[in-house]
Each structure stands twice: as structure tokens, then as C-alpha cells.
Short mmCIF file of C-alpha atoms and ligand atoms in Angstrom, two decimals:
data_model
loop_
_atom_site.label_atom_id
_atom_site.label_comp_id
_atom_site.label_asym_id
_atom_site.label_seq_id
_atom_site.Cartn_x
_atom_site.Cartn_y
_atom_site.Cartn_z
CA UNK A 19 4.80 -74.93 -30.44
CA UNK A 20 1.17 -73.81 -30.47
CA UNK A 21 -1.50 -76.26 -31.51
CA UNK A 22 -2.42 -76.14 -35.15
CA UNK A 23 -5.69 -77.45 -36.59
CA UNK A 24 -4.99 -77.59 -40.30
CA UNK A 25 -1.33 -78.48 -40.33
CA UNK A 26 0.77 -81.00 -38.49
CA UNK A 27 4.24 -79.96 -37.38
CA UNK A 28 7.12 -82.15 -36.19
CA UNK A 29 10.91 -82.43 -36.05
CA UNK A 30 12.35 -85.28 -38.06
CA UNK A 31 15.74 -86.69 -39.07
CA UNK A 32 18.33 -88.51 -36.95
CA UNK A 33 19.34 -85.27 -35.25
CA UNK A 34 15.87 -83.77 -35.19
CA UNK A 35 17.15 -80.88 -37.27
CA UNK A 36 14.65 -81.03 -40.13
CA UNK A 37 11.26 -79.37 -39.68
CA UNK A 38 8.33 -81.21 -41.26
CA UNK A 39 5.06 -79.41 -41.96
CA UNK A 40 2.20 -81.53 -43.19
CA UNK A 41 -0.89 -79.84 -44.58
CA UNK A 42 -3.75 -81.54 -42.82
CA UNK A 43 -7.14 -80.63 -44.22
CA UNK A 44 -7.80 -83.91 -46.02
CA UNK A 45 -11.56 -83.52 -46.47
CA UNK A 46 -10.99 -80.50 -48.70
CA UNK A 47 -7.90 -81.97 -50.41
CA UNK A 48 -5.83 -79.44 -48.45
CA UNK A 49 -7.52 -76.46 -50.11
CA UNK A 50 -5.55 -73.47 -48.92
CA UNK A 51 -8.02 -71.44 -46.89
CA UNK A 52 -7.08 -68.39 -44.81
CA UNK A 53 -6.70 -70.32 -41.57
CA UNK A 54 -4.44 -72.96 -43.14
CA UNK A 55 -2.20 -70.32 -44.73
CA UNK A 56 -2.03 -68.39 -41.49
CA UNK A 57 -1.02 -71.53 -39.56
CA UNK A 58 1.53 -72.32 -42.25
CA UNK A 59 3.03 -68.83 -41.99
CA UNK A 60 3.41 -69.17 -38.21
CA UNK A 61 4.96 -72.67 -38.45
CA UNK A 62 7.43 -71.60 -41.13
CA UNK A 63 8.46 -68.59 -39.07
CA UNK A 64 8.99 -70.75 -35.97
CA UNK A 65 11.23 -73.19 -37.84
CA UNK A 66 13.02 -70.34 -39.59
CA UNK A 67 13.83 -68.76 -36.20
CA UNK A 68 14.85 -72.06 -34.59
CA UNK A 69 18.65 -72.53 -34.52
CA UNK A 70 18.30 -76.30 -34.28
CA UNK A 71 16.45 -76.55 -37.61
CA UNK A 72 18.51 -76.59 -40.80
CA UNK A 73 15.89 -77.33 -43.46
CA UNK A 74 12.12 -77.45 -43.73
CA UNK A 75 9.88 -79.92 -45.57
CA UNK A 76 6.38 -79.01 -46.68
CA UNK A 77 4.06 -81.82 -47.72
CA UNK A 78 0.43 -82.95 -47.87
CA UNK A 79 -0.99 -86.45 -47.93
CA UNK A 80 -0.94 -89.22 -50.54
CA UNK A 81 -4.00 -87.89 -52.35
CA UNK A 82 -3.23 -84.20 -52.37
CA UNK A 83 -0.42 -81.79 -51.74
CA UNK A 84 -3.06 -79.08 -52.14
CA UNK A 85 -5.95 -78.74 -54.63
CA UNK A 86 -5.64 -74.97 -54.75
CA UNK A 87 -6.75 -71.86 -52.97
CA UNK A 88 -10.11 -72.39 -51.27
CA UNK A 89 -12.63 -71.78 -54.06
CA UNK A 90 -15.61 -71.67 -51.69
CA UNK A 91 -13.90 -68.96 -49.64
CA UNK A 92 -13.31 -66.89 -52.79
CA UNK A 93 -16.77 -67.05 -54.38
CA UNK A 94 -18.19 -63.89 -52.85
CA UNK A 95 -15.09 -61.73 -52.84
CA UNK A 96 -14.88 -58.59 -54.97
CA UNK A 97 -12.00 -56.49 -56.23
CA UNK A 98 -12.21 -53.90 -53.44
CA UNK A 99 -12.11 -56.50 -50.66
CA UNK A 100 -9.30 -58.54 -52.20
CA UNK A 101 -7.23 -55.39 -52.82
CA UNK A 102 -7.94 -53.58 -49.55
CA UNK A 103 -7.84 -56.76 -47.49
CA UNK A 104 -4.45 -57.69 -48.97
CA UNK A 105 -6.00 -60.99 -50.06
CA UNK A 106 -3.42 -63.78 -50.16
CA UNK A 107 -0.55 -61.54 -49.11
CA UNK A 108 0.21 -64.06 -46.39
CA UNK A 109 1.46 -66.40 -49.08
CA UNK A 110 4.64 -64.38 -49.51
CA UNK A 111 5.77 -65.73 -46.12
CA UNK A 112 6.63 -68.99 -47.86
CA UNK A 113 9.04 -67.48 -50.36
CA UNK A 114 10.46 -65.18 -47.66
CA UNK A 115 11.63 -68.12 -45.54
CA UNK A 116 15.42 -67.98 -45.27
CA UNK A 117 16.05 -71.66 -44.61
CA UNK A 118 15.70 -74.04 -47.54
CA UNK A 119 12.17 -75.36 -47.96
CA UNK A 120 11.62 -78.68 -49.75
CA UNK A 121 8.15 -79.40 -51.13
CA UNK A 122 7.13 -83.04 -51.30
CA UNK A 123 4.22 -83.43 -53.70
CA UNK A 124 2.00 -86.48 -53.76
CA UNK A 125 -1.30 -86.38 -55.60
CA UNK A 126 -2.77 -83.05 -56.66
CA UNK A 127 -0.78 -79.84 -56.73
CA UNK A 128 -3.30 -77.64 -58.51
CA UNK A 129 -3.71 -73.89 -58.75
CA UNK A 130 -2.49 -72.35 -55.51
CA UNK A 131 -1.19 -75.83 -54.58
CA UNK A 132 1.16 -75.86 -57.56
CA UNK A 133 2.11 -72.26 -56.78
CA UNK A 134 2.81 -73.14 -53.16
CA UNK A 135 5.11 -75.96 -54.26
CA UNK A 136 6.91 -73.59 -56.62
CA UNK A 137 7.48 -71.09 -53.78
CA UNK A 138 9.62 -73.78 -52.15
CA UNK A 139 13.29 -74.15 -53.08
CA UNK A 140 13.30 -77.79 -54.16
CA UNK A 141 10.40 -80.00 -55.24
CA UNK A 142 10.41 -83.79 -54.89
CA UNK A 143 7.44 -85.60 -56.40
CA UNK A 144 5.83 -88.94 -55.67
CA UNK A 145 5.01 -91.07 -58.73
CA UNK A 146 1.30 -90.20 -58.43
CA UNK A 147 1.83 -86.43 -58.43
CA UNK A 148 -0.05 -84.11 -60.78
CA UNK A 149 0.67 -80.44 -61.35
CA UNK A 150 -1.71 -77.98 -62.95
CA UNK A 151 -2.97 -74.40 -63.08
CA UNK A 152 -6.72 -74.93 -63.60
CA UNK A 153 -7.75 -71.38 -62.63
CA UNK A 154 -8.89 -70.73 -66.20
CA UNK A 155 -11.64 -73.32 -65.69
CA UNK A 156 -13.14 -71.24 -62.88
CA UNK A 157 -12.88 -67.90 -64.62
CA UNK A 158 -9.71 -66.55 -63.09
CA UNK A 159 -5.96 -66.74 -63.53
CA UNK A 160 -3.12 -67.72 -61.19
CA UNK A 161 -2.42 -65.22 -58.43
CA UNK A 162 0.68 -66.53 -56.71
CA UNK A 163 3.22 -67.35 -59.39
CA UNK A 164 1.48 -69.80 -61.73
CA UNK A 165 2.06 -67.61 -64.76
CA UNK A 166 5.54 -66.54 -63.61
CA UNK A 167 7.41 -69.26 -61.71
CA UNK A 168 5.93 -72.03 -63.84
CA UNK A 169 7.05 -70.28 -67.04
CA UNK A 170 10.60 -69.94 -65.73
CA UNK A 171 10.59 -73.57 -64.59
CA UNK A 172 9.15 -75.35 -67.63
CA UNK A 173 9.38 -72.78 -70.46
CA UNK A 174 6.76 -70.81 -72.33
CA UNK A 175 5.06 -73.45 -74.44
CA UNK A 176 4.23 -75.91 -71.66
CA UNK A 177 3.38 -73.11 -69.23
CA UNK A 178 1.00 -71.52 -71.76
CA UNK A 179 -0.64 -74.85 -72.43
CA UNK A 180 -1.12 -75.54 -68.73
CA UNK A 181 -2.32 -72.02 -67.92
CA UNK A 182 -4.64 -71.63 -70.92
CA UNK A 183 -6.29 -75.06 -70.68
CA UNK A 184 -5.81 -76.31 -67.14
CA UNK A 185 -4.07 -79.40 -68.61
CA UNK A 186 -2.15 -81.19 -65.90
CA UNK A 187 1.28 -82.76 -66.11
CA UNK A 188 2.24 -85.91 -64.24
CA UNK A 189 5.36 -86.55 -62.17
CA UNK A 190 7.33 -87.85 -65.16
CA UNK A 191 6.68 -84.78 -67.26
CA UNK A 192 7.32 -82.55 -64.25
CA UNK A 193 10.75 -84.19 -64.02
CA UNK A 194 11.64 -83.94 -67.70
CA UNK A 195 10.45 -80.33 -67.86
CA UNK A 196 12.51 -79.31 -64.83
CA UNK A 197 9.67 -78.48 -62.45
CA UNK A 198 10.84 -81.09 -59.91
CA UNK A 199 14.30 -82.43 -59.22
CA UNK A 200 13.44 -86.04 -58.30
CA UNK A 201 10.58 -88.53 -58.51
CA UNK A 202 10.27 -91.42 -56.05
CA UNK A 203 7.60 -93.99 -55.20
CA UNK A 204 4.83 -92.32 -53.22
CA UNK A 205 5.59 -94.12 -49.96
CA UNK A 206 9.32 -93.30 -50.13
CA UNK A 207 9.37 -89.70 -51.23
CA UNK A 208 8.99 -88.08 -47.80
CA UNK A 209 11.90 -90.13 -46.44
CA UNK A 210 14.03 -89.18 -49.43
CA UNK A 211 13.23 -85.53 -48.73
CA UNK A 212 14.15 -85.99 -45.06
CA UNK A 213 17.54 -87.39 -46.15
CA UNK A 214 17.99 -84.38 -48.41
CA UNK A 215 16.97 -82.06 -45.57
CA UNK A 216 19.49 -83.75 -43.26
CA UNK A 217 22.22 -83.29 -45.82
CA UNK A 218 21.46 -79.57 -46.07
CA UNK A 219 21.11 -79.27 -42.29
CA UNK A 220 24.63 -80.71 -41.91
CA UNK A 221 26.09 -77.70 -43.73
CA UNK A 222 26.80 -74.32 -42.16
CA UNK A 223 23.37 -72.70 -41.69
CA UNK A 224 24.88 -69.29 -42.28
CA UNK A 225 26.46 -70.26 -45.58
CA UNK A 226 23.35 -72.21 -46.64
CA UNK A 227 21.24 -69.06 -46.21
CA UNK A 228 23.73 -67.06 -48.28
CA UNK A 229 23.74 -69.74 -50.96
CA UNK A 230 19.94 -69.81 -51.14
CA UNK A 231 19.93 -66.03 -51.51
CA UNK A 232 22.45 -66.29 -54.34
CA UNK A 233 20.44 -68.90 -56.28
CA UNK A 234 17.21 -66.95 -55.77
CA UNK A 235 18.81 -63.84 -57.20
CA UNK A 236 18.94 -65.69 -60.54
CA UNK A 237 15.17 -65.19 -60.61
CA UNK A 238 15.25 -61.51 -59.73
CA UNK A 239 18.22 -60.03 -61.53
CA UNK A 240 19.80 -59.77 -64.93
CA UNK A 241 22.73 -62.13 -65.47
CA UNK A 242 25.20 -59.27 -65.07
CA UNK A 243 23.63 -58.13 -61.78
CA UNK A 244 23.27 -61.70 -60.57
CA UNK A 245 26.91 -62.54 -61.27
CA UNK A 246 27.97 -59.40 -59.45
CA UNK A 247 25.74 -60.22 -56.47
CA UNK A 248 27.04 -63.79 -56.39
CA UNK A 249 30.66 -62.65 -56.42
CA UNK A 250 30.02 -60.17 -53.58
CA UNK A 251 28.30 -62.85 -51.48
CA UNK A 252 31.21 -65.18 -52.26
CA UNK A 253 33.62 -62.49 -51.02
CA UNK A 254 31.39 -62.13 -47.95
CA UNK A 255 31.88 -65.78 -47.05
CA UNK A 256 35.51 -64.81 -46.39
CA UNK A 257 34.24 -62.68 -43.48
CA UNK A 258 32.91 -65.83 -41.77
CA UNK A 259 34.56 -68.35 -39.45
CA UNK A 260 32.73 -71.16 -41.21
CA UNK A 261 34.56 -70.44 -44.48
CA UNK A 262 37.91 -70.67 -42.71
CA UNK A 263 36.80 -73.79 -40.84
CA UNK A 264 35.53 -75.50 -44.01
CA UNK A 265 38.74 -74.98 -45.95
CA UNK A 266 40.95 -75.83 -42.95
CA UNK A 267 39.02 -79.04 -42.32
CA UNK A 268 39.50 -80.02 -45.95
CA UNK A 269 43.25 -79.44 -45.78
CA UNK A 270 43.49 -81.29 -42.44
CA UNK A 271 41.37 -84.20 -43.74
CA UNK A 272 38.75 -83.90 -40.97
CA UNK A 273 35.07 -83.02 -40.73
CA UNK A 274 34.29 -79.33 -40.28
CA UNK A 275 32.56 -78.05 -37.15
CA UNK A 276 30.22 -75.22 -38.10
CA UNK A 277 29.48 -72.35 -35.72
CA UNK A 278 27.33 -70.24 -38.05
CA UNK A 279 29.63 -67.33 -37.46
N1 CO8 B 15 -11.28 -75.23 -52.85
C1 CO8 B 15 -12.25 -75.62 -52.00
N2 CO8 B 15 -12.64 -76.91 -51.87
C2 CO8 B 15 -12.02 -77.82 -52.62
C3 CO8 B 15 -11.01 -77.48 -53.54
C4 CO8 B 15 -10.63 -76.11 -53.63
N3 CO8 B 15 -9.66 -75.68 -54.45
N4 CO8 B 15 -10.58 -78.61 -54.16
C5 CO8 B 15 -11.31 -79.62 -53.65
N5 CO8 B 15 -12.18 -79.17 -52.71
C6 CO8 B 15 -13.15 -79.93 -51.93
C7 CO8 B 15 -14.34 -80.33 -52.77
O1 CO8 B 15 -15.25 -79.26 -52.87
C8 CO8 B 15 -14.88 -81.50 -51.99
O2 CO8 B 15 -15.58 -81.01 -50.88
P1 CO8 B 15 -17.02 -81.64 -50.50
O3 CO8 B 15 -16.70 -83.06 -50.09
O4 CO8 B 15 -17.47 -80.79 -49.35
O5 CO8 B 15 -17.86 -81.56 -51.72
C9 CO8 B 15 -13.61 -82.16 -51.45
O6 CO8 B 15 -12.58 -81.16 -51.53
C10 CO8 B 15 -13.17 -83.34 -52.28
O7 CO8 B 15 -13.05 -82.91 -53.64
P2 CO8 B 15 -13.72 -83.69 -54.87
O8 CO8 B 15 -14.95 -84.38 -54.42
O9 CO8 B 15 -13.83 -82.73 -55.99
O10 CO8 B 15 -12.57 -84.77 -55.16
P3 CO8 B 15 -12.25 -85.50 -56.54
O11 CO8 B 15 -11.25 -86.53 -56.20
O12 CO8 B 15 -13.52 -85.87 -57.23
O13 CO8 B 15 -11.56 -84.35 -57.47
C11 CO8 B 15 -10.03 -82.55 -57.93
C12 CO8 B 15 -10.30 -83.84 -57.12
C13 CO8 B 15 -9.89 -82.87 -59.40
C14 CO8 B 15 -8.72 -81.99 -57.41
C15 CO8 B 15 -11.18 -81.56 -57.72
O14 CO8 B 15 -11.43 -81.43 -56.34
C16 CO8 B 15 -10.89 -80.17 -58.24
O15 CO8 B 15 -10.96 -79.93 -59.44
N6 CO8 B 15 -10.59 -79.20 -57.33
C17 CO8 B 15 -10.37 -77.83 -57.67
C18 CO8 B 15 -9.05 -77.65 -58.35
C19 CO8 B 15 -8.87 -76.20 -58.72
O16 CO8 B 15 -9.57 -75.64 -59.54
N7 CO8 B 15 -7.89 -75.56 -58.10
C20 CO8 B 15 -7.57 -74.20 -58.37
C21 CO8 B 15 -8.28 -73.36 -57.40
S1 CO8 B 15 -8.11 -71.66 -57.81
C22 CO8 B 15 -6.67 -71.22 -57.16
O17 CO8 B 15 -5.94 -71.97 -56.61
C23 CO8 B 15 -6.39 -69.79 -57.31
C24 CO8 B 15 -4.96 -69.58 -57.03
C25 CO8 B 15 -4.77 -68.23 -56.66
C26 CO8 B 15 -3.93 -68.32 -55.48
C27 CO8 B 15 -3.36 -67.06 -55.29
C28 CO8 B 15 -2.57 -67.13 -54.04
C29 CO8 B 15 -1.89 -65.82 -53.75
#
């Protein structure tokens, strides 16, 4: 892999099949500047294309997951340059990743940082995590899902409150409101996410990708369309060897051997 300056990339887990990406711009609380997002896009793509990797973890440090898009980089932008320059379009790379991405949030996940976490498929939080959409305090609004994904995750009332005031929620409230699936002590949460990543990576990568696509369709489609899409994908699993192998292994009381075919 190429050298990165603002992220740290490694393979973790007993079988080395979980990709770990650590945002590494601590002096700016991992503010998401152009270079960082571009490095992140490249690293995600490399893991996504790597057959040995079954799941990806995205994290920051103990003080900050990310304190937002880089405010200093945005100060002098205008409408024409953000529109013509496709400002922040690179961010879609995160939600386009086909392998499951687990966000591990310690400390601040604010603005674009909260949005980045929500682009991931699963969020685990450390006990010191805070989530917020403080864009309103700097005269703008969320631009990468803060008004959309957050509303679907926590409901209208809490999302409105957070978006209209910049009020933050802590890890506990993030858990009770459904924004994150687990909360662990700060120094344990990355390891818990690695265990989760290993569990996902032990499944058939082909079927995992199909399953992720099915769950994501719940965000894009009406229930009727989504149920139809799910059933078709389910039928499609019957065109794979892994489906046959999984059911045969169950009947023969042995572990399945996946071939992603
Ligand atoms: N951008 C640039 N620099 C930042 C940012 C940021 N978002 N956040 C922190 N920093 C820098 C600070 O400027 C400071 O730098 P320096 O040492 O050079 O002065 C350094 O990080 C440390 O920060 P603080 O001294 O402020 O640390 P504190 O512990 O006192 O405070 C806070 C931590 C509360 C997190 C505070 O830094 C803060 O409020 N940060 C800004 C939070 C914010 O408003 N985030 C939203 C940004 S807007 C946004 O994300 C738009 C989203 C649109 C994205 C669309 C994508 C498609």
C-alpha cells in the first residue's frame, strides 16, 4: 500500500482479514480536509478490492473520531466553486464501499465526522463518544447526510433538536436512540469492533455483499419495492455455490468452506 500522511492503515484480526483505517490528523481533531478524504477514499478502495479482507473498520483516536469537515478549508469557498468543483463528492466513496464498514467512535463525531460515521454500516461507540451536527453554529447546514441519515436513525424530534441547535448526544443516548449498536469502554471498543469484523469476515464475502445491499435498500426504497428486491436477492443466493455449501454443511454438521462463488 502507498504511504498515507493523514490516515494509518493496517490489517488486523487473527487471520489478518479485517482492514483497519485510523484517521490520523490529531492536531486538528481529525478535521476532514480534502487530502484526508482523498487518502481515505484510496484506502477504502484498496481494502474493498482485496480478496483477503472481509470487513473494514474506520476509527479515529481517543479524543476525536472527527470534529467535522475542515472549517478553515471552507471559509473562502463560494457557491460556484463548491458546485463546479464537485466539493465533497469524494465522500460518497465511503457509502459506495461494498464490504461492511464498521465505524468506531471515540470522542467527537461532529458535523462531517458524525456524517462519516453514519455512512458506515455499523457504529460502535466508546463511552466518551459525542455525536452532533453543529453546522448551524457556523452558518451552514449538514452536507453529507446529517439531516437525512440522522433523522432516519434517531427520529425527527431528536434529529431536529440536534440539527437546529448543535446540541450533542453522548454515547448512552446514541445507544438508546438507535444511532449506534453497542457502547464499550474507550480502550476496549476497537478490539470489540475487530471481533465483530472477524465474525463478518468469516462469512461468505459474496453473500455478505448481497446482504449489505439488501439492508441498504431499506433506506432507498418503499417497503413494497424493498421486499421485492430482498426476495429477488434471496432467490439469487440460490445461484451461488456458497448457498449450497452453507446448507449442506449445516445438514452434515460441519463448518462451511466458502469460495465466494
Ligand atoms: N475544522 C478545522 N479545524 C478544526 C475543526 C474543524 N472542523 N475542529 C477542530 N479544529 C482544530 C482547531 O481549529 C484547533 O486548531 P488550532 O490548534 O490550530 O487552533 C484544533 O483542531 C484543536 O481544536 P480546539 O482547540 O477547538 O479543541 P477543543 O478541545 O477546545 O474543542 C471542539 C473541541 C469542541 C470539537 C471544537 O474544536 C469544535 O467546536 N470544532 C468544530 C466542530 C464543528 O463545528 N464541526 C462541524 C464542522 S462543519 C461540517 O462538518 C460541515 C459538514 C459538511 C460536510 C459535508 C460533507 C459532504
